[in-house]
Tab-separated table of C-alpha atoms in Angstrom:
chain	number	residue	atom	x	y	z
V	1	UNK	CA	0.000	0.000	0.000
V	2	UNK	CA	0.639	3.404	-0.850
V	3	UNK	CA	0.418	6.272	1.372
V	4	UNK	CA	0.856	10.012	-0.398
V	5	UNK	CA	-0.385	13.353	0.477
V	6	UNK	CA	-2.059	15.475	-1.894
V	7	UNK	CA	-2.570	19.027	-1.663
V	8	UNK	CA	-4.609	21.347	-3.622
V	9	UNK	CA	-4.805	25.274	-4.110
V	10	UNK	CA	-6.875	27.345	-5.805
V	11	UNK	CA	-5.190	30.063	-7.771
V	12	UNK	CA	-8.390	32.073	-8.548
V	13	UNK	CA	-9.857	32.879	-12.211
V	14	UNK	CA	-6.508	33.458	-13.960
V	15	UNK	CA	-4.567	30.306	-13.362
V	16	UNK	CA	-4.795	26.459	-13.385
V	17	UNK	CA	-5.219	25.204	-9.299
V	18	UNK	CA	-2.035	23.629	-7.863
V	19	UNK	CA	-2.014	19.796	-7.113
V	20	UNK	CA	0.785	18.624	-5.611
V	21	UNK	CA	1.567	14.705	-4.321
V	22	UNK	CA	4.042	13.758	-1.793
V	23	UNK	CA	4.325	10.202	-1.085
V	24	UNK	CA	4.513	9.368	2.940
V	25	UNK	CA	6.714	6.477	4.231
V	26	UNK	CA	5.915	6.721	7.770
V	27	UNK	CA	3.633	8.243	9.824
V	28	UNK	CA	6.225	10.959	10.387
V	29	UNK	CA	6.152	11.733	6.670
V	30	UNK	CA	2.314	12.272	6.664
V	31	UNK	CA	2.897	14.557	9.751
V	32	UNK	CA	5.764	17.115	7.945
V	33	UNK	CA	3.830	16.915	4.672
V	34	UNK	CA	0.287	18.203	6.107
V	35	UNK	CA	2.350	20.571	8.629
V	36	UNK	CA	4.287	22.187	5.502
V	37	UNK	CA	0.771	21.703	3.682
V	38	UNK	CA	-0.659	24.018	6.528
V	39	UNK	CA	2.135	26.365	6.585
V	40	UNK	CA	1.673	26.936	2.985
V	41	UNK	CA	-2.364	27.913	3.237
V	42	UNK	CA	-2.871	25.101	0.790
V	43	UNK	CA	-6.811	25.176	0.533
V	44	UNK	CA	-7.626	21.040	0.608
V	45	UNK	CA	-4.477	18.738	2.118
V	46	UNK	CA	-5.335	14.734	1.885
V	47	UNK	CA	-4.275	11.446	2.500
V	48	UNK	CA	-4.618	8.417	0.284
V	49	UNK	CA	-3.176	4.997	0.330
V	50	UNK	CA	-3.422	3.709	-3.048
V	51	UNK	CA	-6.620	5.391	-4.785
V	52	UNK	CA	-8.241	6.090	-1.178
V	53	UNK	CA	-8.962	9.149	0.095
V	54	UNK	CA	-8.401	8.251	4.197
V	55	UNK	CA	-9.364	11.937	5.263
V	56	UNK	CA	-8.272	15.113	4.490
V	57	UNK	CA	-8.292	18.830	6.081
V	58	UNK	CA	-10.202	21.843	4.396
V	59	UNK	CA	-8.987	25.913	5.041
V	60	UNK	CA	-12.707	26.920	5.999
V	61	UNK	CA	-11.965	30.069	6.626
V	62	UNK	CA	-14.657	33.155	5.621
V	63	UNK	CA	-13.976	36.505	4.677
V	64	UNK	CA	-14.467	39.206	7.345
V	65	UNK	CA	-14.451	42.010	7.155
V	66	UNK	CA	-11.929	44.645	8.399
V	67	UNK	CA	-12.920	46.974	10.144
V	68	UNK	CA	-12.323	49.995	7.487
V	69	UNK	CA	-14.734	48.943	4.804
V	70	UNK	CA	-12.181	46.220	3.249
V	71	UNK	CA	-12.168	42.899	3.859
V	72	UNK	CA	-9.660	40.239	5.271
V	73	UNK	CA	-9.575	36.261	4.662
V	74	UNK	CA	-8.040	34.675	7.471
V	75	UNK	CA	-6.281	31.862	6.925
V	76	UNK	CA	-5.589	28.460	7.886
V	77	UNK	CA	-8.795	27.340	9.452
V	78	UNK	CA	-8.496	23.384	9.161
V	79	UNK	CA	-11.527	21.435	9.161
V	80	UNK	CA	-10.953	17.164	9.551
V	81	UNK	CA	-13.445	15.482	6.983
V	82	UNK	CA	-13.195	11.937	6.199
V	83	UNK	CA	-14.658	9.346	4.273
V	84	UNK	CA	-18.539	8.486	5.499
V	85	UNK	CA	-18.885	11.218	7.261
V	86	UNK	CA	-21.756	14.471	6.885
V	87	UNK	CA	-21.497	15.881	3.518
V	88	UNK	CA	-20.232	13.021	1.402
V	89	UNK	CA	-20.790	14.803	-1.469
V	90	UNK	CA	-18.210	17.619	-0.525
V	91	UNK	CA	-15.879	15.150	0.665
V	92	UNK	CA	-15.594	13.644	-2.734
V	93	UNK	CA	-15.696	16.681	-4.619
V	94	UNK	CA	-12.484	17.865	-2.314
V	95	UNK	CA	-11.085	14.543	-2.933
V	96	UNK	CA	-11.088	14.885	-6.322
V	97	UNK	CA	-10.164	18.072	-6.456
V	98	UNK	CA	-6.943	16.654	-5.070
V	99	UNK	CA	-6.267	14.346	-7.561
V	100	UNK	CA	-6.676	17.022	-9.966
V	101	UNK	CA	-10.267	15.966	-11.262
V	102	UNK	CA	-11.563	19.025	-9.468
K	1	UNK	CA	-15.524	33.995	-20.093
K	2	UNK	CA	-12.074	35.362	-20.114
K	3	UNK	CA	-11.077	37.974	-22.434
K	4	UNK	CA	-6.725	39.314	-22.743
K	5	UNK	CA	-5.876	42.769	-23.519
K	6	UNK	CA	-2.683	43.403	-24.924
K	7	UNK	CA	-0.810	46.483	-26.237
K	8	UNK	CA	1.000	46.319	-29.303
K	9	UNK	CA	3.833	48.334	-31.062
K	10	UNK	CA	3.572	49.225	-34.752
K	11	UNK	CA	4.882	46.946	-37.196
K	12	UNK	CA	8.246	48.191	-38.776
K	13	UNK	CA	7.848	49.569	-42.144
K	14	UNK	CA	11.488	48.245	-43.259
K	15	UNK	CA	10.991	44.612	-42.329
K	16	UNK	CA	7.584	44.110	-40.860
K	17	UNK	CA	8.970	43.164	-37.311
K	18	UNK	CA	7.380	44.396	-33.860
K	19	UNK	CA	8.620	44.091	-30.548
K	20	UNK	CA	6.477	41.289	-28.121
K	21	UNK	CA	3.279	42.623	-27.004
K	22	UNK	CA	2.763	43.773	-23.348
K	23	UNK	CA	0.142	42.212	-21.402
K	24	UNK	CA	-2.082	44.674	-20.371
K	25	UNK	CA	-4.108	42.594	-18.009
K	26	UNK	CA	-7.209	40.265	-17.687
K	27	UNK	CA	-11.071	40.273	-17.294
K	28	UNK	CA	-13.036	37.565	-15.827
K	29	UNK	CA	-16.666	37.843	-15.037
K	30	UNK	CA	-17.919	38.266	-12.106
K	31	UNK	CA	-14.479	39.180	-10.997
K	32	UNK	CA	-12.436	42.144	-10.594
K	33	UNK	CA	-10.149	43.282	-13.720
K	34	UNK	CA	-6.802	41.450	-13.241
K	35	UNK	CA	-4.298	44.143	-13.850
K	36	UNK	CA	-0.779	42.786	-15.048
K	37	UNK	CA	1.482	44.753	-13.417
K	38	UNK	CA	5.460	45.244	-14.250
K	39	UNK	CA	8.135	46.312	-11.569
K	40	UNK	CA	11.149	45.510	-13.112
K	41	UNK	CA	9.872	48.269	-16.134
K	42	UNK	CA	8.375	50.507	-12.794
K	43	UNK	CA	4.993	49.832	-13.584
K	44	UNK	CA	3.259	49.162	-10.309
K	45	UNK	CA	-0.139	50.343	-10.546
K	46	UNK	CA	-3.046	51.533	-12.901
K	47	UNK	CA	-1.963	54.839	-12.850
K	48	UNK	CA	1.842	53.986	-14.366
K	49	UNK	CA	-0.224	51.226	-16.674
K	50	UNK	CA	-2.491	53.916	-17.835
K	51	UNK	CA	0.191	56.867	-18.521
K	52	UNK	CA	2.615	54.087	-20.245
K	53	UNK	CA	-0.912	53.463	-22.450
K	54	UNK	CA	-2.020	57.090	-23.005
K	55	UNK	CA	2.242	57.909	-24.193
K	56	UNK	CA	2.182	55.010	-26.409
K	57	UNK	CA	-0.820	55.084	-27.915
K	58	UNK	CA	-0.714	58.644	-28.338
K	59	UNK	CA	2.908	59.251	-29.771
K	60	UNK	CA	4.232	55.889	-30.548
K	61	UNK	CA	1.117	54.584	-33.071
K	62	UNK	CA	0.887	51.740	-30.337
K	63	UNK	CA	-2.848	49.867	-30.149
K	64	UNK	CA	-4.417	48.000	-28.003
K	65	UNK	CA	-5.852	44.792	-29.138
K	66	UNK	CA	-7.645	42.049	-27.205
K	67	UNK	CA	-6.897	38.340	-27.448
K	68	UNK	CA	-9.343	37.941	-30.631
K	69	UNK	CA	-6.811	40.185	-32.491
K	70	UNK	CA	-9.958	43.352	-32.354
K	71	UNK	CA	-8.501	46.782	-32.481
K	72	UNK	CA	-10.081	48.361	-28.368
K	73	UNK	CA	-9.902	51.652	-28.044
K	74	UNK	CA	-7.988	52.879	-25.131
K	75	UNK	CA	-11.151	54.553	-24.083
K	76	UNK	CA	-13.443	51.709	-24.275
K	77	UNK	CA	-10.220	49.728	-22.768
K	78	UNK	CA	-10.541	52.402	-19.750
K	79	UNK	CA	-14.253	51.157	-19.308
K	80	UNK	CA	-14.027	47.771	-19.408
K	81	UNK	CA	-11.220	48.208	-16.249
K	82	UNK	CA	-13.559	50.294	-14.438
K	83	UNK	CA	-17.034	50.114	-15.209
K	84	UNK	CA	-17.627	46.643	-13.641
K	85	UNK	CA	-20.010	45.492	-11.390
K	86	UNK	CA	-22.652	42.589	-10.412
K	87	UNK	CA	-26.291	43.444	-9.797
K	88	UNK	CA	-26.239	40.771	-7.284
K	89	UNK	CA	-22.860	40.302	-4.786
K	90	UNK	CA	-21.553	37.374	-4.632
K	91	UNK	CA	-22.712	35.222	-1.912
K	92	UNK	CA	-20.239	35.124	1.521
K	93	UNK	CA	-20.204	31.108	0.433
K	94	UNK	CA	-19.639	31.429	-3.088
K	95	UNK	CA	-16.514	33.810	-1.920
K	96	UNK	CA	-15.396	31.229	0.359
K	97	UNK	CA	-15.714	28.426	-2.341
K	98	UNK	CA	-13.580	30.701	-4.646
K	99	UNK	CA	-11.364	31.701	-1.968
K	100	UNK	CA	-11.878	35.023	-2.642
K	101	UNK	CA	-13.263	38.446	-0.982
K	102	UNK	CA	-15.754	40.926	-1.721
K	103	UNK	CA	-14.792	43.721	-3.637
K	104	UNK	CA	-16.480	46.726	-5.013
K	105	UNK	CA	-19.343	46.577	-6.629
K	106	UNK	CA	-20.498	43.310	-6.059
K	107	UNK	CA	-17.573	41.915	-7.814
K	108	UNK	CA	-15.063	39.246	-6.544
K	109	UNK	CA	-11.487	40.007	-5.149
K	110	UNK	CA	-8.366	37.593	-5.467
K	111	UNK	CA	-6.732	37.367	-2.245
K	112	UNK	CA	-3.345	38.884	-2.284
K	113	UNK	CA	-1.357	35.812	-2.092
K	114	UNK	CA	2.279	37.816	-2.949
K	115	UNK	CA	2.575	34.957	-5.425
K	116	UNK	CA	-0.124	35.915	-8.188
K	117	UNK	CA	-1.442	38.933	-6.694
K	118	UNK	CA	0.764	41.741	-5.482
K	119	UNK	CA	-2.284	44.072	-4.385
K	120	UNK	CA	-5.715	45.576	-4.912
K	121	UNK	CA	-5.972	48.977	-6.488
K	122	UNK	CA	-8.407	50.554	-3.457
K	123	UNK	CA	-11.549	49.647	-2.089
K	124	UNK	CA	-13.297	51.367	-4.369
K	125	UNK	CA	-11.210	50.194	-7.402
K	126	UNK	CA	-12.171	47.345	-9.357
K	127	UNK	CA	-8.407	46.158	-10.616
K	128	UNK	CA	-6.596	43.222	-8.448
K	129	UNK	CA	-2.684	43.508	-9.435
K	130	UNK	CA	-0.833	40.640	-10.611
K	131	UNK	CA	2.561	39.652	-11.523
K	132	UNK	CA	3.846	36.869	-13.834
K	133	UNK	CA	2.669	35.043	-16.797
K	134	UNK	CA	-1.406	34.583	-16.877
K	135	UNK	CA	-2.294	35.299	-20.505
């Protein structure tokens, strides 16, 4: 079996999304791939052994706004989804997403 | 729907060459204009994209021509930067789907990543700035 990390960013209207795979020999490797994953903002960072998405973490953050009429979009707020859980649907559109189906 | 805007130099009369067109920028709908801005030629903002335009256009026979190859004049170019807008804003999810903000007029703002985009031209100011190649 196996295990890689995929991550996936949206780069907005003008450009294709990023996919990136990182393949995971140990438990540690899943750990510093999703914690670099998270440092980097990616939007949707999953796990998959073989053709399985296992779970995977979602930014859900919202835009607020600022304060001074602008508005800010904080960062980095992780959500754990996985496989058979609520929303199905979103979990496999994320998942595919990640494998670059999205 | 995505349309390119570019600006062109004049042909050479000798041989026929011109020089690369520049970039001018991008529109998607829905979205705020996506200005292509150039430091390393000290063209940061609208206002140095504009005057570099209006100098060009005006004394160097340059044109502005969108992806299609269609002659736009730098007028109607000037209105499709800044007379955009949605009747209806963009729902707070849809922004969050699209990872993207509210900006004026109903329209959607990129995030400024410092990747892509550099900036946002005001609040009021429907241009996003952004560097490197998305043509």
């Amino acid at each position: 079996m196996k295990t890689t990390v995929r991550t996936y960013k949206d780069n907005g209207p003008y450009w294709e999304p990023t996919v990136m795979v990182y393949q995971a020999a140990s438990l540690k490797d899943v750990l510093f791939h999703t914690r670099l994953a998270m440092e980097d903002l990616e939007h949707v960072i999953s796990v998959w052994h073989d053709d399985q998405c296992v779970g995977l973490w979602e930014d859900d953050s919202e835009p607020e706004p600022d304060g001074e009429g602008g508005w800010d979009m904080p960062r980095g707020y992780y959500v754990l989804r996985r496989p058979g859980g609520p929303m199905a649907g979103h979990f496999n559109a994320l998942a595919n997403q990640c494998k670059g189906k999205g | 729907m995505s349309t390119n805007y570019y600006l062109h130099a004049p042909a050479c009369s000798h041989c026929g060459h011109a020089k690369e067109p520049l970039h001018l920028g991008k529109t998607s709908l829905g979205w705020c204009f996506g200005l292509h801005i150039y430091p390393e030629k000290l063209l940061f903002d609208w206002e140095d994209i504009w005057s570099h335009i209006d100098a060009l256009v005006e004394e160097g026979n340059y044109e502005i021509r969108n992806e299609y190859g269609e002659r736009v004049d730098p007028g109607l170019f000037f209105t499709i930067v800044w007379d955009r807008g949605r009747k209806e804003p963009h729902s707070l999810q849809w922004l969050k789907n699209n990872h993207a903000i509210p900006g004026p007029f109903g329209l959607a703002r990129h995030i400024v990543d410092g990747n892509h985009c550099i900036g946002n031209a005001g609040l009021d100011a429907p241009i996003d700035y952004f560097v490197g190649d998305f043509s």
